[in-house]
Amino acid sequence: MNLDALIRFYHDLTIESVARFPEFYADDAWFKDPFNEVRGLPAIRKIFEDMFERLADCRFEMIDAVSDPSGSLITWDMTFRFRSYRPDAPQKIHGASHLKFDAAGRIVYHRDYWDAADELYAKLPVIGPVMRYLKRRMA
């Protein structure tokens, strides 16, 4: 895998460039994040297409990457605005992607790690205060 090309791809990702996923992902790739677990390139593409339909100004900034022959770990920040809830308020999620590649260098395993409770739920109007209260109580 050309990790630099993959990082550039995600940095420049748009709803139109999701069509380029076959350049980077194997047909039977597996993807998991806090909300989804799917197998197959069409299902993975659908997740990212839906993301761009629901979010505005969605951008990925790659922070760091480590790689060896068995795979890569990339840390990133995703910035966006909700289209329906507080569209004027920019949001940020910090996360990491664990990737594994096939012999051709395409992604066969993509696992995203990020804290949905702290990075997303705590910012929502009804559940946010409850999440922040629980976090203080547990600390």
mmCIF file of N, CA and C in Angstrom:
data_model
loop_
_atom_site.group_PDB
_atom_site.id
_atom_site.type_symbol
_atom_site.label_atom_id
_atom_site.label_comp_id
_atom_site.label_asym_id
_atom_site.label_seq_id
_atom_site.Cartn_x
_atom_site.Cartn_y
_atom_site.Cartn_z
ATOM 1 N N MET A 1 0.849 -1.188 0.000
ATOM 2 C CA MET A 1 0.000 0.000 0.000
ATOM 3 C C MET A 1 0.883 1.236 0.000
ATOM 4 N N ASN A 2 0.531 2.166 -0.838
ATOM 5 C CA ASN A 2 1.171 3.470 -0.833
ATOM 6 C C ASN A 2 0.426 4.315 0.203
ATOM 7 N N LEU A 3 0.961 4.345 1.409
ATOM 8 C CA LEU A 3 0.284 5.021 2.515
ATOM 9 C C LEU A 3 0.159 6.525 2.264
ATOM 10 N N ASP A 4 1.153 7.124 1.636
ATOM 11 C CA ASP A 4 1.067 8.555 1.324
ATOM 12 C C ASP A 4 -0.107 8.845 0.393
ATOM 13 N N ALA A 5 -0.311 7.991 -0.606
ATOM 14 C CA ALA A 5 -1.440 8.182 -1.533
ATOM 15 C C ALA A 5 -2.764 8.024 -0.800
ATOM 16 N N LEU A 6 -2.855 7.063 0.113
ATOM 17 C CA LEU A 6 -4.076 6.860 0.886
ATOM 18 C C LEU A 6 -4.360 8.072 1.780
ATOM 19 N N ILE A 7 -3.323 8.599 2.418
ATOM 20 C CA ILE A 7 -3.493 9.767 3.283
ATOM 21 C C ILE A 7 -3.962 10.962 2.460
ATOM 22 N N ARG A 8 -3.382 11.177 1.281
ATOM 23 C CA ARG A 8 -3.836 12.268 0.405
ATOM 24 C C ARG A 8 -5.283 12.064 -0.018
ATOM 25 N N PHE A 9 -5.630 10.799 -0.338
ATOM 26 C CA PHE A 9 -6.997 10.488 -0.734
ATOM 27 C C PHE A 9 -7.983 10.893 0.362
ATOM 28 N N TYR A 10 -7.710 10.500 1.596
ATOM 29 C CA TYR A 10 -8.623 10.849 2.691
ATOM 30 C C TYR A 10 -8.590 12.345 3.004
ATOM 31 N N HIS A 11 -7.445 12.963 2.881
ATOM 32 C CA HIS A 11 -7.364 14.403 3.114
ATOM 33 C C HIS A 11 -8.250 15.161 2.126
ATOM 34 N N ASP A 12 -8.303 14.714 0.888
ATOM 35 C CA ASP A 12 -9.065 15.377 -0.175
ATOM 36 C C ASP A 12 -10.439 14.750 -0.412
ATOM 37 N N LEU A 13 -10.874 13.848 0.462
ATOM 38 C CA LEU A 13 -12.105 13.090 0.245
ATOM 39 C C LEU A 13 -13.331 13.990 0.098
ATOM 40 N N THR A 14 -14.128 13.694 -0.925
ATOM 41 C CA THR A 14 -15.406 14.361 -1.171
ATOM 42 C C THR A 14 -16.421 13.283 -1.533
ATOM 43 N N ILE A 15 -17.677 13.670 -1.620
ATOM 44 C CA ILE A 15 -18.688 12.695 -2.025
ATOM 45 C C ILE A 15 -18.392 12.162 -3.425
ATOM 46 N N GLU A 16 -17.805 12.991 -4.285
ATOM 47 C CA GLU A 16 -17.473 12.538 -5.641
ATOM 48 C C GLU A 16 -16.300 11.562 -5.641
ATOM 49 N N SER A 17 -15.308 11.798 -4.784
ATOM 50 C CA SER A 17 -14.127 10.928 -4.797
ATOM 51 C C SER A 17 -14.362 9.588 -4.105
ATOM 52 N N VAL A 18 -15.494 9.421 -3.430
ATOM 53 C CA VAL A 18 -15.831 8.109 -2.862
ATOM 54 C C VAL A 18 -15.839 7.049 -3.973
ATOM 55 N N ALA A 19 -16.104 7.471 -5.197
ATOM 56 C CA ALA A 19 -16.081 6.549 -6.338
ATOM 57 C C ALA A 19 -14.699 5.935 -6.553
ATOM 58 N N ARG A 20 -13.667 6.536 -5.990
ATOM 59 C CA ARG A 20 -12.303 6.011 -6.128
ATOM 60 C C ARG A 20 -11.949 4.952 -5.087
ATOM 61 N N PHE A 21 -12.873 4.591 -4.205
ATOM 62 C CA PHE A 21 -12.585 3.590 -3.178
ATOM 63 C C PHE A 21 -11.988 2.295 -3.747
ATOM 64 N N PRO A 22 -12.415 1.806 -4.920
ATOM 65 C CA PRO A 22 -11.819 0.566 -5.432
ATOM 66 C C PRO A 22 -10.304 0.647 -5.666
ATOM 67 N N GLU A 23 -9.760 1.839 -5.763
ATOM 68 C CA GLU A 23 -8.308 1.989 -5.885
ATOM 69 C C GLU A 23 -7.605 1.620 -4.583
ATOM 70 N N PHE A 24 -8.310 1.739 -3.480
ATOM 71 C CA PHE A 24 -7.691 1.579 -2.167
ATOM 72 C C PHE A 24 -8.236 0.401 -1.357
ATOM 73 N N TYR A 25 -9.458 -0.054 -1.669
ATOM 74 C CA TYR A 25 -10.119 -1.106 -0.886
ATOM 75 C C TYR A 25 -10.336 -2.351 -1.729
ATOM 76 N N ALA A 26 -10.134 -3.520 -1.129
ATOM 77 C CA ALA A 26 -10.452 -4.790 -1.770
ATOM 78 C C ALA A 26 -11.977 -4.938 -1.840
ATOM 79 N N ASP A 27 -12.456 -5.721 -2.798
ATOM 80 C CA ASP A 27 -13.903 -5.905 -2.990
ATOM 81 C C ASP A 27 -14.605 -6.419 -1.740
ATOM 82 N N ASP A 28 -13.936 -7.288 -0.974
ATOM 83 C CA ASP A 28 -14.565 -7.903 0.202
ATOM 84 C C ASP A 28 -14.054 -7.298 1.514
ATOM 85 N N ALA A 29 -13.572 -6.063 1.469
ATOM 86 C CA ALA A 29 -13.033 -5.404 2.663
ATOM 87 C C ALA A 29 -14.078 -5.341 3.775
ATOM 88 N N TRP A 30 -13.579 -5.316 5.009
ATOM 89 C CA TRP A 30 -14.415 -5.221 6.208
ATOM 90 C C TRP A 30 -14.172 -3.853 6.833
ATOM 91 N N PHE A 31 -15.261 -3.201 7.299
ATOM 92 C CA PHE A 31 -15.172 -1.874 7.913
ATOM 93 C C PHE A 31 -16.013 -1.867 9.184
ATOM 94 N N LYS A 32 -15.448 -1.231 10.235
ATOM 95 C CA LYS A 32 -16.197 -1.073 11.485
ATOM 96 C C LYS A 32 -15.833 0.267 12.104
ATOM 97 N N ASP A 33 -16.857 0.968 12.591
ATOM 98 C CA ASP A 33 -16.682 2.170 13.391
ATOM 99 C C ASP A 33 -17.706 2.097 14.522
ATOM 100 N N PRO A 34 -17.849 3.114 15.371
ATOM 101 C CA PRO A 34 -18.796 3.006 16.479
ATOM 102 C C PRO A 34 -20.257 2.797 16.068
ATOM 103 N N PHE A 35 -20.611 3.062 14.800
ATOM 104 C CA PHE A 35 -22.003 2.940 14.380
ATOM 105 C C PHE A 35 -22.252 1.875 13.322
ATOM 106 N N ASN A 36 -21.217 1.398 12.660
ATOM 107 C CA ASN A 36 -21.388 0.502 11.514
ATOM 108 C C ASN A 36 -20.434 -0.678 11.585
ATOM 109 N N GLU A 37 -20.871 -1.773 11.020
ATOM 110 C CA GLU A 37 -19.988 -2.916 10.756
ATOM 111 C C GLU A 37 -20.496 -3.547 9.471
ATOM 112 N N VAL A 38 -19.686 -3.450 8.423
ATOM 113 C CA VAL A 38 -20.107 -3.934 7.111
ATOM 114 C C VAL A 38 -18.960 -4.664 6.424
ATOM 115 N N ARG A 39 -19.330 -5.461 5.441
ATOM 116 C CA ARG A 39 -18.346 -6.132 4.598
ATOM 117 C C ARG A 39 -18.712 -5.844 3.149
ATOM 118 N N GLY A 40 -17.689 -5.564 2.357
ATOM 119 C CA GLY A 40 -17.873 -5.347 0.931
ATOM 120 C C GLY A 40 -17.768 -3.890 0.551
ATOM 121 N N LEU A 41 -17.143 -3.668 -0.569
ATOM 122 C CA LEU A 41 -16.906 -2.315 -1.051
ATOM 123 C C LEU A 41 -18.175 -1.487 -1.230
ATOM 124 N N PRO A 42 -19.267 -2.029 -1.787
ATOM 125 C CA PRO A 42 -20.486 -1.212 -1.917
ATOM 126 C C PRO A 42 -21.010 -0.712 -0.563
ATOM 127 N N ALA A 43 -20.969 -1.552 0.463
ATOM 128 C CA ALA A 43 -21.462 -1.151 1.788
ATOM 129 C C ALA A 43 -20.557 -0.095 2.416
ATOM 130 N N ILE A 44 -19.254 -0.217 2.217
ATOM 131 C CA ILE A 44 -18.317 0.781 2.758
ATOM 132 C C ILE A 44 -18.530 2.119 2.065
ATOM 133 N N ARG A 45 -18.644 2.083 0.744
ATOM 134 C CA ARG A 45 -18.889 3.322 0.006
ATOM 135 C C ARG A 45 -20.179 3.991 0.470
ATOM 136 N N LYS A 46 -21.211 3.211 0.732
ATOM 137 C CA LYS A 46 -22.505 3.739 1.170
ATOM 138 C C LYS A 46 -22.365 4.499 2.496
ATOM 139 N N ILE A 47 -21.562 3.991 3.410
ATOM 140 C CA ILE A 47 -21.344 4.676 4.692
ATOM 141 C C ILE A 47 -20.772 6.069 4.455
ATOM 142 N N PHE A 48 -19.768 6.151 3.588
ATOM 143 C CA PHE A 48 -19.133 7.448 3.340
ATOM 144 C C PHE A 48 -20.036 8.375 2.527
ATOM 145 N N GLU A 49 -20.797 7.831 1.588
ATOM 146 C CA GLU A 49 -21.754 8.656 0.847
ATOM 147 C C GLU A 49 -22.806 9.228 1.794
ATOM 148 N N ASP A 50 -23.323 8.390 2.697
ATOM 149 C CA ASP A 50 -24.301 8.868 3.689
ATOM 150 C C ASP A 50 -23.698 9.938 4.594
ATOM 151 N N MET A 51 -22.426 9.763 4.968
ATOM 152 C CA MET A 51 -21.753 10.747 5.812
ATOM 153 C C MET A 51 -21.768 12.119 5.136
ATOM 154 N N PHE A 52 -21.426 12.146 3.837
ATOM 155 C CA PHE A 52 -21.400 13.429 3.132
ATOM 156 C C PHE A 52 -22.800 14.002 2.936
ATOM 157 N N GLU A 53 -23.820 13.165 2.867
ATOM 158 C CA GLU A 53 -25.189 13.671 2.748
ATOM 159 C C GLU A 53 -25.682 14.268 4.060
ATOM 160 N N ARG A 54 -25.231 13.719 5.180
ATOM 161 C CA ARG A 54 -25.701 14.179 6.493
ATOM 162 C C ARG A 54 -24.867 15.309 7.079
ATOM 163 N N LEU A 55 -23.607 15.387 6.666
ATOM 164 C CA LEU A 55 -22.691 16.368 7.240
ATOM 165 C C LEU A 55 -22.234 17.356 6.179
ATOM 166 N N ALA A 56 -21.977 18.574 6.595
ATOM 167 C CA ALA A 56 -21.452 19.602 5.695
ATOM 168 C C ALA A 56 -19.998 19.886 6.047
ATOM 169 N N ASP A 57 -19.257 20.320 5.068
ATOM 170 C CA ASP A 57 -17.857 20.721 5.254
ATOM 171 C C ASP A 57 -17.033 19.645 5.954
ATOM 172 N N CYS A 58 -17.257 18.403 5.587
ATOM 173 C CA CYS A 58 -16.571 17.273 6.211
ATOM 174 C C CYS A 58 -15.151 17.155 5.645
ATOM 175 N N ARG A 59 -14.171 17.174 6.543
ATOM 176 C CA ARG A 59 -12.763 17.098 6.157
ATOM 177 C C ARG A 59 -12.011 16.207 7.135
ATOM 178 N N PHE A 60 -11.026 15.488 6.597
ATOM 179 C CA PHE A 60 -10.133 14.680 7.425
ATOM 180 C C PHE A 60 -8.744 15.292 7.397
ATOM 181 N N GLU A 61 -8.159 15.448 8.570
ATOM 182 C CA GLU A 61 -6.763 15.857 8.670
ATOM 183 C C GLU A 61 -6.011 14.707 9.320
ATOM 184 N N MET A 62 -5.063 14.147 8.593
ATOM 185 C CA MET A 62 -4.284 13.044 9.124
ATOM 186 C C MET A 62 -3.192 13.620 10.038
ATOM 187 N N ILE A 63 -3.107 13.093 11.234
ATOM 188 C CA ILE A 63 -2.191 13.612 12.239
ATOM 189 C C ILE A 63 -0.879 12.837 12.232
ATOM 190 N N ASP A 64 -0.984 11.512 12.262
ATOM 191 C CA ASP A 64 0.210 10.681 12.360
ATOM 192 C C ASP A 64 -0.098 9.319 11.766
ATOM 193 N N ALA A 65 0.923 8.636 11.316
ATOM 194 C CA ALA A 65 0.742 7.294 10.763
ATOM 195 C C ALA A 65 1.959 6.441 11.096
ATOM 196 N N VAL A 66 1.690 5.218 11.483
ATOM 197 C CA VAL A 66 2.747 4.230 11.669
ATOM 198 C C VAL A 66 2.358 3.011 10.848
ATOM 199 N N SER A 67 3.361 2.366 10.296
ATOM 200 C CA SER A 67 3.066 1.261 9.396
ATOM 201 C C SER A 67 4.170 0.212 9.481
ATOM 202 N N ASP A 68 3.775 -1.023 9.296
ATOM 203 C CA ASP A 68 4.721 -2.117 9.122
ATOM 204 C C ASP A 68 4.084 -3.084 8.137
ATOM 205 N N PRO A 69 4.743 -4.178 7.787
ATOM 206 C CA PRO A 69 4.175 -5.064 6.769
ATOM 207 C C PRO A 69 2.791 -5.620 7.090
ATOM 208 N N SER A 70 2.407 -5.646 8.373
ATOM 209 C CA SER A 70 1.101 -6.212 8.733
ATOM 210 C C SER A 70 -0.034 -5.197 8.679
ATOM 211 N N GLY A 71 0.285 -3.906 8.616
ATOM 212 C CA GLY A 71 -0.781 -2.917 8.562
ATOM 213 C C GLY A 71 -0.325 -1.541 8.970
ATOM 214 N N SER A 72 -1.305 -0.669 9.156
ATOM 215 C CA SER A 72 -1.022 0.729 9.502
ATOM 216 C C SER A 72 -2.018 1.215 10.549
ATOM 217 N N LEU A 73 -1.586 2.212 11.294
ATOM 218 C CA LEU A 73 -2.448 2.921 12.226
ATOM 219 C C LEU A 73 -2.297 4.397 11.915
ATOM 220 N N ILE A 74 -3.418 5.051 11.651
ATOM 221 C CA ILE A 74 -3.422 6.465 11.302
ATOM 222 C C ILE A 74 -4.306 7.195 12.301
ATOM 223 N N THR A 75 -3.788 8.257 12.898
ATOM 224 C CA THR A 75 -4.622 9.107 13.748
ATOM 225 C C THR A 75 -5.068 10.301 12.913
ATOM 226 N N TRP A 76 -6.269 10.791 13.217
ATOM 227 C CA TRP A 76 -6.870 11.821 12.380
ATOM 228 C C TRP A 76 -7.839 12.683 13.185
ATOM 229 N N ASP A 77 -8.117 13.848 12.631
ATOM 230 C CA ASP A 77 -9.205 14.701 13.104
ATOM 231 C C ASP A 77 -10.190 14.846 11.963
ATOM 232 N N MET A 78 -11.453 14.690 12.271
ATOM 233 C CA MET A 78 -12.516 14.912 11.293
ATOM 234 C C MET A 78 -13.281 16.153 11.745
ATOM 235 N N THR A 79 -13.337 17.152 10.893
ATOM 236 C CA THR A 79 -14.118 18.347 11.184
ATOM 237 C C THR A 79 -15.323 18.369 10.258
ATOM 238 N N PHE A 80 -16.432 18.903 10.765
ATOM 239 C CA PHE A 80 -17.684 18.902 10.011
ATOM 240 C C PHE A 80 -18.683 19.813 10.694
ATOM 241 N N ARG A 81 -19.809 20.002 10.025
ATOM 242 C CA ARG A 81 -20.974 20.653 10.608
ATOM 243 C C ARG A 81 -22.172 19.742 10.354
ATOM 244 N N PHE A 82 -23.063 19.658 11.327
ATOM 245 C CA PHE A 82 -24.312 18.940 11.113
ATOM 246 C C PHE A 82 -25.171 19.757 10.160
ATOM 247 N N ARG A 83 -25.824 19.111 9.219
ATOM 248 C CA ARG A 83 -26.704 19.840 8.306
ATOM 249 C C ARG A 83 -28.021 20.227 8.993
ATOM 250 N N SER A 84 -28.503 19.391 9.916
ATOM 251 C CA SER A 84 -29.822 19.632 10.503
ATOM 252 C C SER A 84 -29.767 20.226 11.914
ATOM 253 N N TYR A 85 -28.736 19.969 12.664
ATOM 254 C CA TYR A 85 -28.638 20.445 14.042
ATOM 255 C C TYR A 85 -27.473 21.421 14.146
ATOM 256 N N ARG A 86 -27.767 22.662 14.513
ATOM 257 C CA ARG A 86 -26.756 23.703 14.683
ATOM 258 C C ARG A 86 -25.769 23.719 13.512
ATOM 259 N N PRO A 87 -26.266 23.963 12.297
ATOM 260 C CA PRO A 87 -25.387 23.920 11.127
ATOM 261 C C PRO A 87 -24.282 24.969 11.130
ATOM 262 N N ASP A 88 -24.389 25.963 12.019
ATOM 263 C CA ASP A 88 -23.355 26.996 12.092
ATOM 264 C C ASP A 88 -22.224 26.622 13.047
ATOM 265 N N ALA A 89 -22.379 25.529 13.791
ATOM 266 C CA ALA A 89 -21.396 25.159 14.807
ATOM 267 C C ALA A 89 -20.470 24.054 14.284
ATOM 268 N N PRO A 90 -19.188 24.377 14.064
ATOM 269 C CA PRO A 90 -18.264 23.338 13.606
ATOM 270 C C PRO A 90 -18.026 22.293 14.702
ATOM 271 N N GLN A 91 -17.838 21.063 14.279
ATOM 272 C CA GLN A 91 -17.606 19.945 15.191
ATOM 273 C C GLN A 91 -16.271 19.288 14.841
ATOM 274 N N LYS A 92 -15.717 18.567 15.810
ATOM 275 C CA LYS A 92 -14.456 17.873 15.576
ATOM 276 C C LYS A 92 -14.464 16.536 16.299
ATOM 277 N N ILE A 93 -14.024 15.520 15.610
ATOM 278 C CA ILE A 93 -13.865 14.188 16.201
ATOM 279 C C ILE A 93 -12.417 13.772 15.997
ATOM 280 N N HIS A 94 -11.779 13.329 17.069
ATOM 281 C CA HIS A 94 -10.417 12.799 16.977
ATOM 282 C C HIS A 94 -10.515 11.275 17.008
ATOM 283 N N GLY A 95 -9.842 10.626 16.079
ATOM 284 C CA GLY A 95 -9.922 9.181 16.033
ATOM 285 C C GLY A 95 -8.685 8.545 15.441
ATOM 286 N N ALA A 96 -8.779 7.236 15.273
ATOM 287 C CA ALA A 96 -7.679 6.458 14.701
ATOM 288 C C ALA A 96 -8.266 5.354 13.828
ATOM 289 N N SER A 97 -7.544 5.029 12.770
ATOM 290 C CA SER A 97 -7.938 3.944 11.870
ATOM 291 C C SER A 97 -6.848 2.886 11.867
ATOM 292 N N HIS A 98 -7.254 1.643 12.110
ATOM 293 C CA HIS A 98 -6.355 0.493 12.008
ATOM 294 C C HIS A 98 -6.638 -0.168 10.663
ATOM 295 N N LEU A 99 -5.629 -0.303 9.844
ATOM 296 C CA LEU A 99 -5.795 -0.836 8.499
ATOM 297 C C LEU A 99 -4.913 -2.048 8.291
ATOM 298 N N LYS A 100 -5.448 -3.031 7.554
ATOM 299 C CA LYS A 100 -4.671 -4.186 7.101
ATOM 300 C C LYS A 100 -4.867 -4.303 5.593
ATOM 301 N N PHE A 101 -3.845 -4.808 4.913
ATOM 302 C CA PHE A 101 -3.825 -4.810 3.458
ATOM 303 C C PHE A 101 -3.680 -6.215 2.894
ATOM 304 N N ASP A 102 -4.196 -6.421 1.678
ATOM 305 C CA ASP A 102 -3.998 -7.692 0.985
ATOM 306 C C ASP A 102 -2.662 -7.654 0.223
ATOM 307 N N ALA A 103 -2.354 -8.728 -0.494
ATOM 308 C CA ALA A 103 -1.087 -8.827 -1.222
ATOM 309 C C ALA A 103 -0.960 -7.746 -2.295
ATOM 310 N N ALA A 104 -2.082 -7.248 -2.804
ATOM 311 C CA ALA A 104 -2.065 -6.193 -3.828
ATOM 312 C C ALA A 104 -1.960 -4.801 -3.205
ATOM 313 N N GLY A 105 -1.949 -4.720 -1.867
ATOM 314 C CA GLY A 105 -1.829 -3.434 -1.190
ATOM 315 C C GLY A 105 -3.139 -2.710 -0.967
ATOM 316 N N ARG A 106 -4.267 -3.397 -1.194
ATOM 317 C CA ARG A 106 -5.565 -2.771 -0.952
ATOM 318 C C ARG A 106 -6.053 -3.118 0.456
ATOM 319 N N ILE A 107 -6.848 -2.226 1.012
ATOM 320 C CA ILE A 107 -7.352 -2.394 2.374
ATOM 321 C C ILE A 107 -8.350 -3.555 2.417
ATOM 322 N N VAL A 108 -8.138 -4.468 3.358
ATOM 323 C CA VAL A 108 -9.084 -5.566 3.594
ATOM 324 C C VAL A 108 -9.725 -5.450 4.971
ATOM 325 N N TYR A 109 -9.136 -4.640 5.840
ATOM 326 C CA TYR A 109 -9.606 -4.460 7.216
ATOM 327 C C TYR A 109 -9.446 -2.988 7.553
ATOM 328 N N HIS A 110 -10.553 -2.341 7.935
ATOM 329 C CA HIS A 110 -10.527 -0.923 8.310
ATOM 330 C C HIS A 110 -11.372 -0.774 9.564
ATOM 331 N N ARG A 111 -10.725 -0.538 10.681
ATOM 332 C CA ARG A 111 -11.418 -0.375 11.962
ATOM 333 C C ARG A 111 -11.143 1.024 12.486
ATOM 334 N N ASP A 112 -12.201 1.824 12.617
ATOM 335 C CA ASP A 112 -12.070 3.173 13.166
ATOM 336 C C ASP A 112 -12.379 3.158 14.652
ATOM 337 N N TYR A 113 -11.521 3.825 15.403
ATOM 338 C CA TYR A 113 -11.699 3.965 16.845
ATOM 339 C C TYR A 113 -11.867 5.442 17.174
ATOM 340 N N TRP A 114 -12.984 5.777 17.783
ATOM 341 C CA TRP A 114 -13.192 7.106 18.328
ATOM 342 C C TRP A 114 -14.291 7.016 19.375
ATOM 343 N N ASP A 115 -14.276 7.967 20.291
ATOM 344 C CA ASP A 115 -15.172 7.948 21.440
ATOM 345 C C ASP A 115 -16.488 8.641 21.088
ATOM 346 N N ALA A 116 -17.492 7.865 20.723
ATOM 347 C CA ALA A 116 -18.788 8.427 20.331
ATOM 348 C C ALA A 116 -19.438 9.191 21.488
ATOM 349 N N ALA A 117 -19.256 8.727 22.721
ATOM 350 C CA ALA A 117 -19.878 9.403 23.868
ATOM 351 C C ALA A 117 -19.301 10.803 24.049
ATOM 352 N N ASP A 118 -17.997 10.920 24.037
ATOM 353 C CA ASP A 118 -17.357 12.207 24.293
ATOM 354 C C ASP A 118 -17.314 13.083 23.043
ATOM 355 N N GLU A 119 -17.063 12.504 21.907
ATOM 356 C CA GLU A 119 -16.857 13.278 20.686
ATOM 357 C C GLU A 119 -18.170 13.661 19.990
ATOM 358 N N LEU A 120 -19.258 12.956 20.282
ATOM 359 C CA LEU A 120 -20.496 13.218 19.565
ATOM 360 C C LEU A 120 -21.685 13.397 20.506
ATOM 361 N N TYR A 121 -22.024 12.368 21.274
ATOM 362 C CA TYR A 121 -23.218 12.426 22.111
ATOM 363 C C TYR A 121 -23.189 13.587 23.101
ATOM 364 N N ALA A 122 -22.025 13.876 23.682
ATOM 365 C CA ALA A 122 -21.926 14.940 24.687
ATOM 366 C C ALA A 122 -22.205 16.317 24.099
ATOM 367 N N LYS A 123 -22.214 16.425 22.778
ATOM 368 C CA LYS A 123 -22.454 17.718 22.128
ATOM 369 C C LYS A 123 -23.912 17.903 21.706
ATOM 370 N N LEU A 124 -24.737 16.886 21.871
ATOM 371 C CA LEU A 124 -26.133 16.962 21.451
ATOM 372 C C LEU A 124 -26.988 17.602 22.548
ATOM 373 N N PRO A 125 -28.102 18.248 22.182
ATOM 374 C CA PRO A 125 -28.853 19.060 23.148
ATOM 375 C C PRO A 125 -29.493 18.283 24.293
ATOM 376 N N VAL A 126 -30.153 17.196 24.070
ATOM 377 C CA VAL A 126 -30.867 16.499 25.140
ATOM 378 C C VAL A 126 -29.947 15.542 25.878
ATOM 379 N N ILE A 127 -29.225 14.744 25.131
ATOM 380 C CA ILE A 127 -28.378 13.729 25.758
ATOM 381 C C ILE A 127 -27.053 14.299 26.244
ATOM 382 N N GLY A 128 -26.606 15.410 25.676
ATOM 383 C CA GLY A 128 -25.318 16.001 26.036
ATOM 384 C C GLY A 128 -25.161 16.307 27.513
ATOM 385 N N PRO A 129 -26.103 17.045 28.110
ATOM 386 C CA PRO A 129 -25.964 17.326 29.547
ATOM 387 C C PRO A 129 -25.923 16.054 30.401
ATOM 388 N N VAL A 130 -26.695 15.061 30.017
ATOM 389 C CA VAL A 130 -26.686 13.789 30.755
ATOM 390 C C VAL A 130 -25.314 13.132 30.640
ATOM 391 N N MET A 131 -24.748 13.103 29.423
ATOM 392 C CA MET A 131 -23.436 12.488 29.209
ATOM 393 C C MET A 131 -22.349 13.224 29.997
ATOM 394 N N ARG A 132 -22.397 14.546 29.978
ATOM 395 C CA ARG A 132 -21.391 15.323 30.715
ATOM 396 C C ARG A 132 -21.534 15.105 32.222
ATOM 397 N N TYR A 133 -22.764 15.014 32.713
ATOM 398 C CA TYR A 133 -22.999 14.748 34.130
ATOM 399 C C TYR A 133 -22.438 13.381 34.516
ATOM 400 N N LEU A 134 -22.742 12.382 33.719
ATOM 401 C CA LEU A 134 -22.246 11.030 34.010
ATOM 402 C C LEU A 134 -20.719 10.988 33.993
ATOM 403 N N LYS A 135 -20.124 11.689 33.054
ATOM 404 C CA LYS A 135 -18.656 11.710 32.975
ATOM 405 C C LYS A 135 -18.064 12.323 34.248
ATOM 406 N N ARG A 136 -18.661 13.430 34.723
ATOM 407 C CA ARG A 136 -18.165 14.061 35.966
ATOM 408 C C ARG A 136 -18.333 13.114 37.146
ATOM 409 N N ARG A 137 -19.457 12.428 37.220
ATOM 410 C CA ARG A 137 -19.743 11.521 38.341
ATOM 411 C C ARG A 137 -18.791 10.320 38.357
ATOM 412 N N MET A 138 -18.417 9.877 37.183
ATOM 413 C CA MET A 138 -17.549 8.695 37.083
ATOM 414 C C MET A 138 -16.080 9.042 37.307
ATOM 415 N N ALA A 139 -15.725 10.308 37.170
ATOM 416 C CA ALA A 139 -14.323 10.722 37.293
ATOM 417 C C ALA A 139 -13.850 10.657 38.749
#
